[in-house]
mmCIF file of C-alpha atoms in Angstrom:
data_model
loop_
_atom_site.group_PDB
_atom_site.id
_atom_site.type_symbol
_atom_site.label_atom_id
_atom_site.label_comp_id
_atom_site.label_asym_id
_atom_site.label_seq_id
_atom_site.Cartn_x
_atom_site.Cartn_y
_atom_site.Cartn_z
ATOM 1 C CA MET A 1 12.218 25.956 10.502
ATOM 2 C CA ASN A 2 11.290 28.435 7.355
ATOM 3 C CA CYS A 3 13.468 27.633 4.738
ATOM 4 C CA ASP A 4 11.914 30.809 2.534
ATOM 5 C CA SER A 5 13.147 33.074 5.199
ATOM 6 C CA PRO A 6 16.850 35.267 4.216
ATOM 7 C CA LEU A 7 19.248 33.953 6.138
ATOM 8 C CA THR A 8 22.167 35.847 7.245
ATOM 9 C CA PRO A 9 25.409 35.691 6.038
ATOM 10 C CA THR A 10 27.139 32.331 7.851
ATOM 11 C CA ARG A 11 30.957 32.571 9.377
ATOM 12 C CA GLY A 12 31.891 31.147 5.920
ATOM 13 C CA GLY A 13 31.564 33.923 4.396
ATOM 14 C CA GLY A 14 28.264 32.894 2.548
ATOM 15 C CA ARG A 15 26.219 35.554 0.610
ATOM 16 C CA ARG A 16 22.776 36.391 1.827
ATOM 17 C CA SER A 17 19.916 34.448 -0.205
ATOM 18 C CA ARG A 18 17.993 36.671 -1.760
ATOM 19 C CA GLY A 19 14.236 36.399 -2.861
ATOM 20 C CA ARG A 20 11.984 33.688 -1.760
ATOM 21 C CA GLY A 21 13.412 30.862 -3.026
ATOM 22 C CA ARG A 22 14.651 27.430 -1.044
ATOM 23 C CA PRO A 23 18.323 27.347 -0.460
ATOM 24 C CA ASP A 24 20.616 25.670 -2.848
ATOM 25 C CA SER A 25 20.498 22.843 -0.747
ATOM 26 C CA ALA A 26 17.621 20.708 1.740
ATOM 27 C CA PHE A 27 20.651 19.815 4.423
ATOM 28 C CA ARG A 28 22.512 23.456 4.136
ATOM 29 C CA SER A 29 23.805 24.051 7.688
ATOM 30 C CA VAL A 30 22.902 27.108 9.587
ATOM 31 C CA GLU A 31 23.493 28.959 12.647
ATOM 32 C CA LEU A 32 19.924 28.874 14.692
ATOM 33 C CA ASP A 33 21.328 31.850 16.534
ATOM 34 C CA LYS A 34 22.083 34.286 13.380
ATOM 35 C CA LEU A 35 18.693 33.532 11.493
ATOM 36 C CA ASP A 36 16.747 36.888 10.692
ATOM 37 C CA THR A 37 13.468 35.242 11.831
ATOM 38 C CA PRO A 38 12.975 32.898 15.145
ATOM 39 C CA LEU A 39 11.326 29.803 14.394
ATOM 40 C CA SER A 40 7.634 28.225 13.491
ATOM 41 C CA PRO A 41 5.497 27.110 17.336
ATOM 42 C CA LYS A 42 6.421 23.830 15.982
ATOM 43 C CA HIS A 43 9.934 24.125 15.900
ATOM 44 C CA SER A 44 10.052 26.585 18.514
ATOM 45 C CA GLU A 45 10.245 23.631 21.300
ATOM 46 C CA LEU A 46 14.044 21.966 20.237
ATOM 47 C CA PRO A 47 16.594 22.829 22.352
ATOM 48 C CA ALA A 48 18.524 26.041 21.459
ATOM 49 C CA SER A 49 21.673 24.280 20.731
ATOM 50 C CA PRO A 50 19.975 21.169 18.734
ATOM 51 C CA HIS A 51 22.293 18.160 16.899
ATOM 52 C CA PRO A 52 23.463 18.827 13.478
ATOM 53 C CA ASN A 53 21.328 15.671 13.250
ATOM 54 C CA SER A 54 18.066 17.522 14.059
ATOM 55 C CA LEU A 55 18.624 19.948 11.450
ATOM 56 C CA VAL A 56 18.349 16.815 8.931
ATOM 57 C CA ALA A 57 15.937 15.154 10.902
ATOM 58 C CA LEU A 58 13.236 18.278 10.314
ATOM 59 C CA TYR A 59 13.783 17.944 6.735
ATOM 60 C CA LEU A 60 13.091 14.674 6.654
ATOM 61 C CA ASP A 61 10.088 15.131 8.940
ATOM 62 C CA GLN A 62 8.795 17.468 6.672
ATOM 63 C CA MET A 63 9.751 15.402 3.285
ATOM 64 C CA VAL A 64 8.618 11.395 4.239
ATOM 65 C CA ASN A 65 5.190 10.808 3.712
ATOM 66 C CA PRO A 66 4.022 9.158 7.284
ATOM 67 C CA THR A 67 2.644 6.261 5.280
ATOM 68 C CA LEU A 68 5.707 5.554 3.402
ATOM 69 C CA GLU A 69 7.873 6.017 6.320
ATOM 70 C CA ALA A 70 5.820 3.063 7.878
ATOM 71 C CA ALA A 71 5.299 0.714 4.648
ATOM 72 C CA LEU A 72 9.554 1.313 4.272
ATOM 73 C CA PHE A 73 10.231 0.440 8.614
ATOM 74 C CA GLU A 74 8.333 -2.603 7.702
ATOM 75 C CA SER A 75 9.922 -3.786 4.698
ATOM 76 C CA LEU A 76 13.217 -4.156 6.935
ATOM 77 C CA THR A 77 12.291 -7.200 8.619
ATOM 78 C CA THR A 78 9.328 -8.930 6.259
ATOM 79 C CA GLY A 79 11.771 -7.919 2.825
ATOM 80 C CA GLN A 80 8.780 -7.080 0.761
ATOM 81 C CA PHE A 81 8.009 -3.245 0.483
ATOM 82 C CA TYR A 82 5.990 -3.502 -2.496
ATOM 83 C CA ASP A 83 3.163 -6.054 -2.003
ATOM 84 C CA THR A 84 0.562 -4.666 -5.062
ATOM 85 C CA LYS A 85 0.712 -5.153 -8.793
ATOM 86 C CA LEU A 86 -0.952 -3.368 -11.141
ATOM 87 C CA TYR A 87 -1.610 -3.787 -14.616
ATOM 88 C CA ALA A 88 -2.380 -1.221 -17.121
ATOM 89 C CA PHE A 89 -2.052 -1.011 -21.053
ATOM 90 C CA SER A 90 0.202 0.906 -22.906
ATOM 91 C CA ARG A 91 -0.331 0.768 -26.596
ATOM 92 C CA LYS A 92 -3.123 1.333 -29.107
ATOM 93 C CA ASP A 93 -3.021 -0.317 -32.732
ATOM 94 C CA PRO A 94 -4.864 1.596 -35.373
ATOM 95 C CA SER A 95 -8.362 -0.535 -35.133
ATOM 96 C CA GLY A 96 -9.010 1.303 -31.645
ATOM 97 C CA VAL A 97 -7.645 -2.012 -29.632
ATOM 98 C CA VAL A 98 -5.502 -0.971 -26.515
ATOM 99 C CA ASN A 99 -3.114 -3.961 -25.176
ATOM 100 C CA THR A 100 0.392 -4.513 -23.979
ATOM 101 C CA PRO A 101 -0.054 -4.403 -20.320
ATOM 102 C CA VAL A 102 2.606 -3.504 -18.409
ATOM 103 C CA GLY A 103 3.223 -4.195 -14.228
ATOM 104 C CA ILE A 104 3.395 -1.571 -11.618
ATOM 105 C CA PHE A 105 4.553 -1.813 -8.318
ATOM 106 C CA ALA A 106 3.022 -0.376 -5.128
ATOM 107 C CA SER A 107 2.364 -0.589 -1.733
ATOM 108 C CA SER A 108 -1.259 -1.964 -0.523
ATOM 109 C CA SER A 109 -0.730 1.230 2.378
ATOM 110 C CA ILE A 110 -0.151 4.022 0.642
ATOM 111 C CA LEU A 111 -2.576 3.127 -2.249
ATOM 112 C CA LYS A 112 -5.340 2.488 0.700
ATOM 113 C CA GLU A 113 -3.992 6.013 2.128
ATOM 114 C CA HIS A 114 -4.717 8.307 -0.848
ATOM 115 C CA SER A 115 -7.458 7.024 -2.552
ATOM 116 C CA VAL A 116 -11.376 5.351 -0.963
ATOM 117 C CA TYR A 117 -11.703 3.404 -3.899
ATOM 118 C CA PHE A 118 -7.822 1.542 -3.580
ATOM 119 C CA LYS A 119 -9.310 1.369 -0.049
ATOM 120 C CA HIS A 120 -12.448 -0.446 -0.650
ATOM 121 C CA LEU A 121 -10.806 -2.526 -3.616
ATOM 122 C CA LEU A 122 -8.270 -4.177 -1.052
ATOM 123 C CA LYS A 123 -10.343 -4.420 1.619
ATOM 124 C CA GLY A 124 -12.011 -8.191 0.581
ATOM 125 C CA GLY A 125 -14.443 -9.689 -1.307
ATOM 126 C CA PHE A 126 -13.089 -8.370 -4.434
ATOM 127 C CA SER A 127 -10.927 -10.701 -6.926
ATOM 128 C CA GLU A 128 -7.899 -8.069 -6.645
ATOM 129 C CA SER A 129 -7.967 -8.752 -3.014
ATOM 130 C CA ALA A 130 -7.134 -12.431 -3.338
ATOM 131 C CA LYS A 131 -3.160 -13.402 -3.165
ATOM 132 C CA SER A 132 -1.239 -14.048 -6.818
ATOM 133 C CA ASP A 133 2.336 -13.918 -7.333
ATOM 134 C CA LEU A 134 3.728 -10.710 -8.100
ATOM 135 C CA TYR A 135 5.969 -11.783 -10.746
ATOM 136 C CA GLY A 136 3.787 -14.431 -12.086
ATOM 137 C CA GLU A 137 2.025 -14.177 -15.941
ATOM 138 C CA PHE A 138 -0.058 -11.612 -16.573
ATOM 139 C CA PRO A 139 -3.819 -12.786 -15.088
ATOM 140 C CA ALA A 140 -5.389 -15.789 -16.817
ATOM 141 C CA ASP A 141 -8.403 -15.037 -16.379
ATOM 142 C CA ARG A 142 -8.111 -11.556 -17.738
ATOM 143 C CA GLN A 143 -7.792 -10.238 -21.367
ATOM 144 C CA PRO A 144 -4.322 -8.706 -22.198
ATOM 145 C CA TYR A 145 -6.327 -6.262 -24.647
ATOM 146 C CA ASN A 146 -9.172 -3.898 -24.470
ATOM 147 C CA GLU A 147 -11.826 -3.166 -27.524
ATOM 148 C CA HIS A 148 -13.752 -0.853 -25.688
ATOM 149 C CA TYR A 149 -11.348 1.651 -24.415
ATOM 150 C CA SER A 150 -13.124 5.016 -22.956
ATOM 151 C CA TYR A 151 -11.225 7.324 -23.854
ATOM 152 C CA GLY A 152 -9.801 7.418 -28.101
ATOM 153 C CA GLU A 153 -7.460 10.706 -27.409
ATOM 154 C CA ASP A 154 -6.202 9.549 -24.506
ATOM 155 C CA SER A 155 -2.312 10.710 -25.360
ATOM 156 C CA ASP A 156 -0.233 8.660 -22.938
ATOM 157 C CA ILE A 157 -1.455 5.356 -24.918
ATOM 158 C CA GLU A 158 1.310 5.056 -27.227
ATOM 159 C CA ASP A 159 0.013 5.153 -31.204
ATOM 160 C CA ASP A 160 0.367 1.831 -33.595
ATOM 161 C CA TYR A 161 3.806 0.116 -32.383
ATOM 162 C CA THR A 162 6.316 2.833 -32.615
ATOM 163 C CA GLY A 163 8.082 4.604 -29.593
ATOM 164 C CA LEU A 164 7.625 2.149 -27.281
ATOM 165 C CA PRO A 165 9.200 3.679 -24.294
ATOM 166 C CA MET A 166 12.275 1.588 -21.517
ATOM 167 C CA ILE A 167 10.179 0.417 -19.172
ATOM 168 C CA GLY A 168 10.036 -2.994 -16.967
ATOM 169 C CA SER A 169 7.726 -5.499 -17.958
ATOM 170 C CA SER A 170 7.246 -9.199 -18.441
ATOM 171 C CA VAL A 171 3.834 -9.563 -21.197
ATOM 172 C CA SER A 172 1.972 -13.244 -21.431
ATOM 173 C CA GLY A 173 -1.104 -13.981 -23.523
ATOM 174 C CA ASP A 174 -1.661 -13.279 -26.587
ATOM 175 C CA LEU A 175 -2.379 -9.460 -27.991
ATOM 176 C CA LYS A 176 -5.437 -8.719 -29.672
ATOM 177 C CA PRO A 177 -4.681 -8.848 -33.364
ATOM 178 C CA GLU A 178 -5.380 -6.066 -35.346
ATOM 179 C CA LYS A 179 -8.706 -6.448 -36.851
ATOM 180 C CA ASP A 180 -9.018 -6.977 -40.810
ATOM 181 C CA THR A 181 -4.977 -8.372 -41.138
ATOM 182 C CA ASN A 182 -3.096 -11.557 -40.836
ATOM 183 C CA ASP A 183 -0.031 -10.577 -38.257
ATOM 184 C CA THR A 184 1.212 -13.736 -37.010
ATOM 185 C CA ARG A 185 1.021 -13.799 -32.995
ATOM 186 C CA SER A 186 3.897 -15.642 -31.025
ATOM 187 C CA THR A 187 3.507 -18.570 -28.881
ATOM 188 C CA PRO A 188 4.698 -19.251 -25.388
ATOM 189 C CA GLN A 189 7.274 -21.424 -26.708
ATOM 190 C CA ASP A 190 8.600 -18.532 -29.373
ATOM 191 C CA ARG A 191 9.038 -15.733 -26.889
ATOM 192 C CA SER A 192 12.442 -15.118 -25.796
ATOM 193 C CA THR A 193 13.463 -16.483 -21.797
ATOM 194 C CA SER A 194 15.816 -13.865 -21.485
ATOM 195 C CA PRO A 195 15.524 -11.164 -19.226
ATOM 196 C CA SER A 196 13.921 -9.272 -22.306
ATOM 197 C CA THR A 197 10.696 -10.640 -23.603
ATOM 198 C CA ALA A 198 9.834 -10.418 -27.189
ATOM 199 C CA VAL A 199 6.688 -10.116 -28.264
ATOM 200 C CA GLU A 200 5.567 -10.328 -32.303
ATOM 201 C CA ILE A 201 3.454 -7.891 -33.649
ATOM 202 C CA LYS A 202 2.956 -6.852 -37.275
ATOM 203 C CA ASN A 203 5.736 -8.839 -38.309
ATOM 204 C CA LYS A 204 8.630 -7.813 -36.531
ATOM 205 C CA ASP A 205 9.806 -7.955 -32.827
ATOM 206 C CA VAL A 206 9.621 -5.421 -30.209
ATOM 207 C CA VAL A 207 11.614 -5.894 -27.474
ATOM 208 C CA LEU A 208 10.038 -5.012 -23.693
ATOM 209 C CA PRO A 209 13.250 -4.762 -21.829
ATOM 210 C CA ASP A 210 12.687 -6.619 -18.021
ATOM 211 C CA LEU A 211 14.091 -3.812 -15.764
ATOM 212 C CA ILE A 212 12.634 -5.574 -12.712
ATOM 213 C CA LEU A 213 13.607 -9.264 -12.522
ATOM 214 C CA PRO A 214 16.787 -10.233 -11.541
ATOM 215 C CA SER A 215 19.257 -10.563 -15.117
ATOM 216 C CA ASN A 216 19.452 -14.126 -14.193
ATOM 217 C CA SER A 217 15.403 -14.736 -14.122
ATOM 218 C CA SER A 218 13.271 -15.734 -16.871
ATOM 219 C CA ALA A 219 9.812 -13.239 -17.092
ATOM 220 C CA ASN A 220 7.976 -15.914 -16.595
ATOM 221 C CA LEU A 221 9.677 -17.702 -13.677
ATOM 222 C CA THR A 222 7.778 -17.322 -10.067
ATOM 223 C CA SER A 223 9.103 -15.535 -7.020
ATOM 224 C CA GLY A 224 7.520 -16.503 -4.079
ATOM 225 C CA LEU A 225 6.551 -13.046 -2.978
ATOM 226 C CA ARG A 226 2.651 -13.068 -3.316
ATOM 227 C CA GLY A 227 0.062 -9.840 -3.299
ATOM 228 C CA ASN A 228 -2.517 -8.354 -4.374
ATOM 229 C CA VAL A 229 -2.849 -7.857 -7.996
ATOM 230 C CA ILE A 230 -4.700 -5.142 -9.787
ATOM 231 C CA VAL A 231 -5.921 -5.084 -13.796
ATOM 232 C CA LYS A 232 -7.175 -1.496 -14.640
ATOM 233 C CA PRO A 233 -8.037 -1.977 -18.318
ATOM 234 C CA ASP A 234 -9.272 1.782 -19.015
ATOM 235 C CA VAL A 235 -6.481 3.567 -17.583
ATOM 236 C CA ALA A 236 -3.090 4.110 -19.576
ATOM 237 C CA PHE A 237 0.034 2.936 -17.799
ATOM 238 C CA ASN A 238 1.856 6.019 -18.179
ATOM 239 C CA THR A 239 -1.060 7.745 -15.849
ATOM 240 C CA LEU A 240 -1.128 4.818 -13.394
ATOM 241 C CA ARG A 241 2.289 4.906 -13.266
ATOM 242 C CA ALA A 242 2.054 8.586 -12.564
ATOM 243 C CA LEU A 243 -0.158 8.714 -10.204
ATOM 244 C CA ILE A 244 1.550 6.053 -7.817
ATOM 245 C CA PHE A 245 4.465 7.932 -7.805
ATOM 246 C CA TRP A 246 2.641 11.255 -6.957
ATOM 247 C CA PHE A 247 1.320 9.310 -4.007
ATOM 248 C CA MET A 248 4.571 7.972 -2.634
ATOM 249 C CA THR A 249 6.830 11.718 -3.491
ATOM 250 C CA GLY A 250 3.884 14.303 -3.829
ATOM 251 C CA LYS A 251 5.762 14.912 -7.177
ATOM 252 C CA ILE A 252 3.969 15.250 -10.744
ATOM 253 C CA ALA A 253 5.334 16.154 -14.041
ATOM 254 C CA PHE A 254 2.295 16.755 -17.034
ATOM 255 C CA ALA A 255 3.141 16.703 -20.535
ATOM 256 C CA PRO A 256 2.824 19.075 -23.573
ATOM 257 C CA LEU A 257 -0.852 19.007 -25.128
ATOM 258 C CA ARG A 258 -0.815 17.610 -28.295
ATOM 259 C CA SER A 259 -2.847 20.878 -29.587
ATOM 260 C CA GLU A 260 0.765 22.639 -28.427
ATOM 261 C CA GLY A 261 2.513 21.043 -31.150
ATOM 262 C CA THR A 262 5.110 20.577 -29.011
ATOM 263 C CA THR A 263 7.415 17.129 -27.814
ATOM 264 C CA ALA A 264 7.746 16.305 -24.040
ATOM 265 C CA PRO A 265 11.384 17.395 -22.900
ATOM 266 C CA ASN A 266 14.114 14.837 -23.024
ATOM 267 C CA ASP A 267 13.633 13.339 -19.270
ATOM 268 C CA GLY A 268 9.882 13.405 -19.966
ATOM 269 C CA PRO A 269 9.124 9.630 -18.666
ATOM 270 C CA ARG A 270 8.211 10.873 -15.601
ATOM 271 C CA SER A 271 5.937 13.446 -17.071
ATOM 272 C CA CYS A 272 1.398 12.177 -18.103
ATOM 273 C CA SER A 273 -0.983 13.595 -20.280
ATOM 274 C CA PRO A 274 -2.776 16.405 -17.479
ATOM 275 C CA LYS A 275 -5.793 15.325 -19.031
ATOM 276 C CA SER A 276 -5.409 11.558 -18.847
ATOM 277 C CA MET A 277 -4.774 12.253 -15.030
ATOM 278 C CA TYR A 278 -7.596 14.610 -14.767
ATOM 279 C CA ARG A 279 -9.617 12.003 -15.751
ATOM 280 C CA LEU A 280 -8.116 9.283 -13.282
ATOM 281 C CA ALA A 281 -8.147 11.396 -10.457
ATOM 282 C CA SER A 282 -12.337 12.176 -11.169
ATOM 283 C CA GLU A 283 -12.793 8.699 -11.303
ATOM 284 C CA LEU A 284 -10.921 7.995 -7.920
ATOM 285 C CA ASP A 285 -12.544 11.065 -6.414
ATOM 286 C CA ILE A 286 -8.514 12.487 -5.867
ATOM 287 C CA ASP A 287 -9.539 16.396 -5.963
ATOM 288 C CA LYS A 288 -6.050 17.786 -5.698
ATOM 289 C CA LEU A 289 -4.874 15.828 -8.257
ATOM 290 C CA LYS A 290 -7.660 17.347 -10.321
ATOM 291 C CA GLU A 291 -6.770 20.437 -9.626
ATOM 292 C CA LEU A 292 -3.630 20.254 -9.994
ATOM 293 C CA ALA A 293 -4.361 18.990 -14.070
ATOM 294 C CA ILE A 294 -7.068 21.430 -14.991
ATOM 295 C CA GLU A 295 -4.565 23.853 -13.648
ATOM 296 C CA ASP A 296 -1.755 22.267 -15.704
ATOM 297 C CA ILE A 297 -3.958 22.968 -18.637
ATOM 298 C CA LYS A 298 -5.609 26.360 -18.362
ATOM 299 C CA ASN A 299 -1.282 27.367 -18.008
ATOM 300 C CA LYS A 300 -1.144 25.487 -21.401
ATOM 301 C CA LEU A 301 -3.964 27.146 -23.204
ATOM 302 C CA SER A 302 -3.719 29.585 -25.916
ATOM 303 C CA SER A 303 -5.139 31.430 -28.554
ATOM 304 C CA LYS A 304 -4.074 28.940 -31.460
ATOM 305 C CA ASN A 305 -4.946 25.868 -29.308
ATOM 306 C CA ILE A 306 -8.184 26.862 -27.365
ATOM 307 C CA LEU A 307 -10.558 25.961 -30.216
ATOM 308 C CA PRO A 308 -9.099 22.252 -30.616
ATOM 309 C CA GLU A 309 -8.994 22.093 -26.751
ATOM 310 C CA LEU A 310 -12.675 23.069 -26.251
ATOM 311 C CA PHE A 311 -14.112 20.657 -29.371
ATOM 312 C CA SER A 312 -12.047 17.550 -27.740
ATOM 313 C CA GLU A 313 -13.512 14.432 -26.479
ATOM 314 C CA PHE A 314 -12.121 15.365 -23.116
ATOM 315 C CA SER A 315 -13.822 18.445 -23.159
ATOM 316 C CA SER A 316 -16.996 17.097 -23.685
ATOM 317 C CA LEU A 317 -16.606 14.962 -20.606
ATOM 318 C CA TYR A 318 -16.179 17.404 -18.107
ATOM 319 C CA PRO A 319 -18.712 20.302 -18.224
ATOM 320 C CA GLU A 320 -16.247 22.121 -15.657
ATOM 321 C CA VAL A 321 -13.155 21.466 -18.108
ATOM 322 C CA LEU A 322 -15.718 23.355 -20.707
ATOM 323 C CA ALA A 323 -16.340 26.109 -18.400
ATOM 324 C CA MET A 324 -12.900 27.144 -17.639
ATOM 325 C CA GLU A 325 -12.177 26.816 -21.840
ATOM 326 C CA ILE A 326 -15.224 28.699 -22.407
ATOM 327 C CA ASN A 327 -14.326 31.258 -20.127
ATOM 328 C CA TYR A 328 -10.747 31.632 -21.542
ATOM 329 C CA ILE A 329 -12.136 32.339 -24.915
ATOM 330 C CA GLN A 330 -13.896 35.373 -23.074
ATOM 331 C CA THR A 331 -11.102 36.834 -21.642
ATOM 332 C CA ARG A 332 -7.831 36.045 -22.758
ATOM 333 C CA ALA A 333 -8.300 34.485 -26.472
ATOM 334 C CA ASP A 334 -7.552 36.834 -29.527
ATOM 335 C CA LYS A 335 -10.635 36.993 -31.476
ATOM 336 C CA LYS A 336 -8.635 37.366 -34.836
ATOM 337 C CA ILE A 337 -7.039 34.069 -34.775
ATOM 338 C CA LEU A 338 -10.422 32.213 -33.281
ATOM 339 C CA ARG A 339 -11.995 33.775 -36.462
ATOM 340 C CA GLU A 340 -9.984 32.420 -38.532
ATOM 341 C CA GLN A 341 -10.576 28.685 -37.002
ATOM 342 C CA PHE A 342 -13.984 28.732 -36.011
ATOM 343 C CA THR A 343 -15.423 28.602 -39.361
ATOM 344 C CA SER A 344 -13.399 25.372 -39.967
ATOM 345 C CA TRP A 345 -14.119 23.894 -36.732
ATOM 346 C CA SER A 346 -17.904 24.625 -37.160
ATOM 347 C CA LYS A 347 -18.488 23.378 -40.625
ATOM 348 C CA ASP A 348 -16.910 20.154 -39.712
ATOM 349 C CA ILE A 349 -18.806 19.594 -36.543
ATOM 350 C CA LEU A 350 -22.074 20.535 -37.864
ATOM 351 C CA ALA A 351 -21.657 18.293 -41.275
ATOM 352 C CA GLY A 352 -21.518 15.290 -38.144
ATOM 353 C CA ASN A 353 -17.512 15.104 -37.488
ATOM 354 C CA PHE A 354 -17.083 15.660 -34.417
ATOM 355 C CA PRO A 355 -20.491 14.542 -32.654
ATOM 356 C CA HIS A 356 -19.545 15.099 -29.232
ATOM 357 C CA ALA A 357 -18.633 18.473 -29.972
ATOM 358 C CA VAL A 358 -21.652 20.230 -30.368
ATOM 359 C CA PRO A 359 -22.487 20.609 -27.335
ATOM 360 C CA ALA A 360 -19.734 23.090 -26.883
ATOM 361 C CA LEU A 361 -20.535 24.441 -29.700
ATOM 362 C CA LEU A 362 -23.246 25.563 -28.498
ATOM 363 C CA ALA A 363 -22.291 26.611 -25.328
ATOM 364 C CA LEU A 364 -19.503 29.153 -27.016
ATOM 365 C CA THR A 365 -22.185 30.600 -29.186
ATOM 366 C CA GLU A 366 -24.576 31.302 -26.271
ATOM 367 C CA SER A 367 -21.697 32.624 -23.976
ATOM 368 C CA LEU A 368 -20.925 35.180 -27.156
ATOM 369 C CA LEU A 369 -24.640 36.471 -27.782
ATOM 370 C CA PRO A 370 -24.924 39.475 -25.278
ATOM 371 C CA ARG A 371 -27.103 39.199 -22.511
ATOM 372 C CA ALA A 372 -30.881 40.574 -22.077
#
């Protein structure tokens, strides 16, 4: 059914839908014999007067991913929809060390359906393909921090220890202390056995509310549910969670760029950085998600933030992003605003303050020179 087609008035006196927007409700009741346009070939095979439930089934057929549907159906008998847990880091201390691993639950069938990377990783022969307790502690053979996180500008990593989002988590193992400090780290005995796990950082407690375990369970209790446990040390928790949510629903929300000087909306826990997602989608070879992310970045460029974006670490990593930004400068940017910023930026780059931005400066200069 073409939901974008205009609808004739119903017997109840409802007004004709104008424009090409969707109906007010995905399950709006309409009379098939009153449609202005014929049914699509897919739906023309239906009986002339289908049962109302058939209409609902049509919408559900379009909304539910077949792999998700199969996983849901199987869970009815196994009692376990999620059979995989992925850990990613959520915090960064002033020295640049990322820490505070947070678990994300997922279905292995959905991961493998959407990513060749996960298909090979979970196939076998890797440590991640071994079964572990899904509600157990962070793997003892992995460091709960990363001193060499490769994307220093990742805005999906919380800076310092402020503004912790409300996320379900059980953190185990000592966190990497800040360099040149004498901060005290908590021991397993010091940590609370309540549903919220307290981790002592910088001489004050930060509480990670455990929204996954039952309220009468300790974060350290085992559940008996076994599955794959994967640690992604070079991806932000916020980015990885948004990726898995996109796998399941086809929906993704991108946060504002830092260079815009705005904050995420109040309903923004699901949102992630478009640059961080582009980086992850590139690693996993997910072209559709790369397209969505770079289009969002492009739509958020302006004459005021184009130079900070052009000379960013992110742009230095991806030639296609750099080319898109230079094209924006050539075709859309206000040259007066650019001149006001360019002198300051070029001085800093030539002084060696932003070595990663040298190729961008050269590319921009070359693009502005007249061609022979």
